[in-house]
């Protein structure tokens, strides 16, 4: 049971991940076919070059 008294804790990283997952689900539901890797990167705001070797 949650404590009474308004002791809300916010995990900013978790909230950001939840927001990105939501945006990805919205994009996927609006698409007619599978999302391309480029479109997924665009939705998730990824700018990394996939061809780079680590």
PDB file of C-alpha atoms in Angstrom, residues 2-50:
ATOM      1  CA  UNK A   2       1.259   3.484  -0.841  1.00  0.00           C
ATOM      2  CA  UNK A   3       2.112   5.716   2.100  1.00  0.00           C
ATOM      3  CA  UNK A   4      -0.357   8.472   2.930  1.00  0.00           C
ATOM      4  CA  UNK A   5       0.914  12.018   2.940  1.00  0.00           C
ATOM      5  CA  UNK A   6       1.943  12.806  -0.638  1.00  0.00           C
ATOM      6  CA  UNK A   7       5.418  11.291  -0.765  1.00  0.00           C
ATOM      7  CA  UNK A   8       5.529  11.049  -4.562  1.00  0.00           C
ATOM      8  CA  UNK A   9       8.819   9.918  -6.033  1.00  0.00           C
ATOM      9  CA  UNK A  10       9.609  10.625  -9.668  1.00  0.00           C
ATOM     10  CA  UNK A  11      12.101   8.632 -11.683  1.00  0.00           C
ATOM     11  CA  UNK A  12      12.835  10.969 -14.585  1.00  0.00           C
ATOM     12  CA  UNK A  13      14.611   8.280 -16.628  1.00  0.00           C
ATOM     13  CA  UNK A  14      11.670   5.888 -16.270  1.00  0.00           C
ATOM     14  CA  UNK A  15       9.218   8.643 -17.200  1.00  0.00           C
ATOM     15  CA  UNK A  16      11.247   9.480 -20.330  1.00  0.00           C
ATOM     16  CA  UNK A  17      11.345   5.796 -21.334  1.00  0.00           C
ATOM     17  CA  UNK A  18       7.582   5.489 -20.853  1.00  0.00           C
ATOM     18  CA  UNK A  19       7.030   8.566 -23.001  1.00  0.00           C
ATOM     19  CA  UNK A  20       9.240   7.185 -25.795  1.00  0.00           C
ATOM     20  CA  UNK A  21       7.460   3.806 -25.653  1.00  0.00           C
ATOM     21  CA  UNK A  22       4.144   5.602 -25.985  1.00  0.00           C
ATOM     22  CA  UNK A  23       5.362   7.570 -28.984  1.00  0.00           C
ATOM     23  CA  UNK A  24       6.649   4.376 -30.588  1.00  0.00           C
ATOM     24  CA  UNK A  25       3.305   2.614 -30.022  1.00  0.00           C
ATOM     25  CA  UNK A  26       1.439   5.546 -31.565  1.00  0.00           C
ATOM     26  CA  UNK A  27       3.724   5.494 -34.623  1.00  0.00           C
ATOM     27  CA  UNK A  28       3.350   1.721 -34.967  1.00  0.00           C
ATOM     28  CA  UNK A  29      -0.435   1.850 -34.722  1.00  0.00           C
ATOM     29  CA  UNK A  30      -0.616   4.590 -37.363  1.00  0.00           C
ATOM     30  CA  UNK A  31       1.649   2.736 -39.805  1.00  0.00           C
ATOM     31  CA  UNK A  32       0.241   0.524 -42.534  1.00  0.00           C
ATOM     32  CA  UNK A  33       3.228  -1.841 -42.377  1.00  0.00           C
ATOM     33  CA  UNK A  34       6.182  -2.497 -40.103  1.00  0.00           C
ATOM     34  CA  UNK A  35       8.197   0.526 -39.106  1.00  0.00           C
ATOM     35  CA  UNK A  36      11.574   0.842 -40.772  1.00  0.00           C
ATOM     36  CA  UNK A  37      14.651   1.181 -38.591  1.00  0.00           C
ATOM     37  CA  UNK A  38      15.002   4.753 -39.826  1.00  0.00           C
ATOM     38  CA  UNK A  39      11.438   5.580 -38.768  1.00  0.00           C
ATOM     39  CA  UNK A  40      11.959   3.976 -35.348  1.00  0.00           C
ATOM     40  CA  UNK A  41      15.133   6.028 -34.913  1.00  0.00           C
ATOM     41  CA  UNK A  42      13.214   9.159 -35.884  1.00  0.00           C
ATOM     42  CA  UNK A  43      10.444   8.440 -33.352  1.00  0.00           C
ATOM     43  CA  UNK A  44      12.970   7.660 -30.613  1.00  0.00           C
ATOM     44  CA  UNK A  45      15.092  10.677 -31.599  1.00  0.00           C
ATOM     45  CA  UNK A  46      18.181   8.550 -32.260  1.00  0.00           C
ATOM     46  CA  UNK A  47      20.852  10.187 -34.389  1.00  0.00           C
ATOM     47  CA  UNK A  48      23.511   7.481 -34.156  1.00  0.00           C
ATOM     48  CA  UNK A  49      24.857   6.049 -37.407  1.00  0.00           C
ATOM     49  CA  UNK A  50      23.816   2.374 -37.531  1.00  0.00           C
TER      50      UNK A  50
END
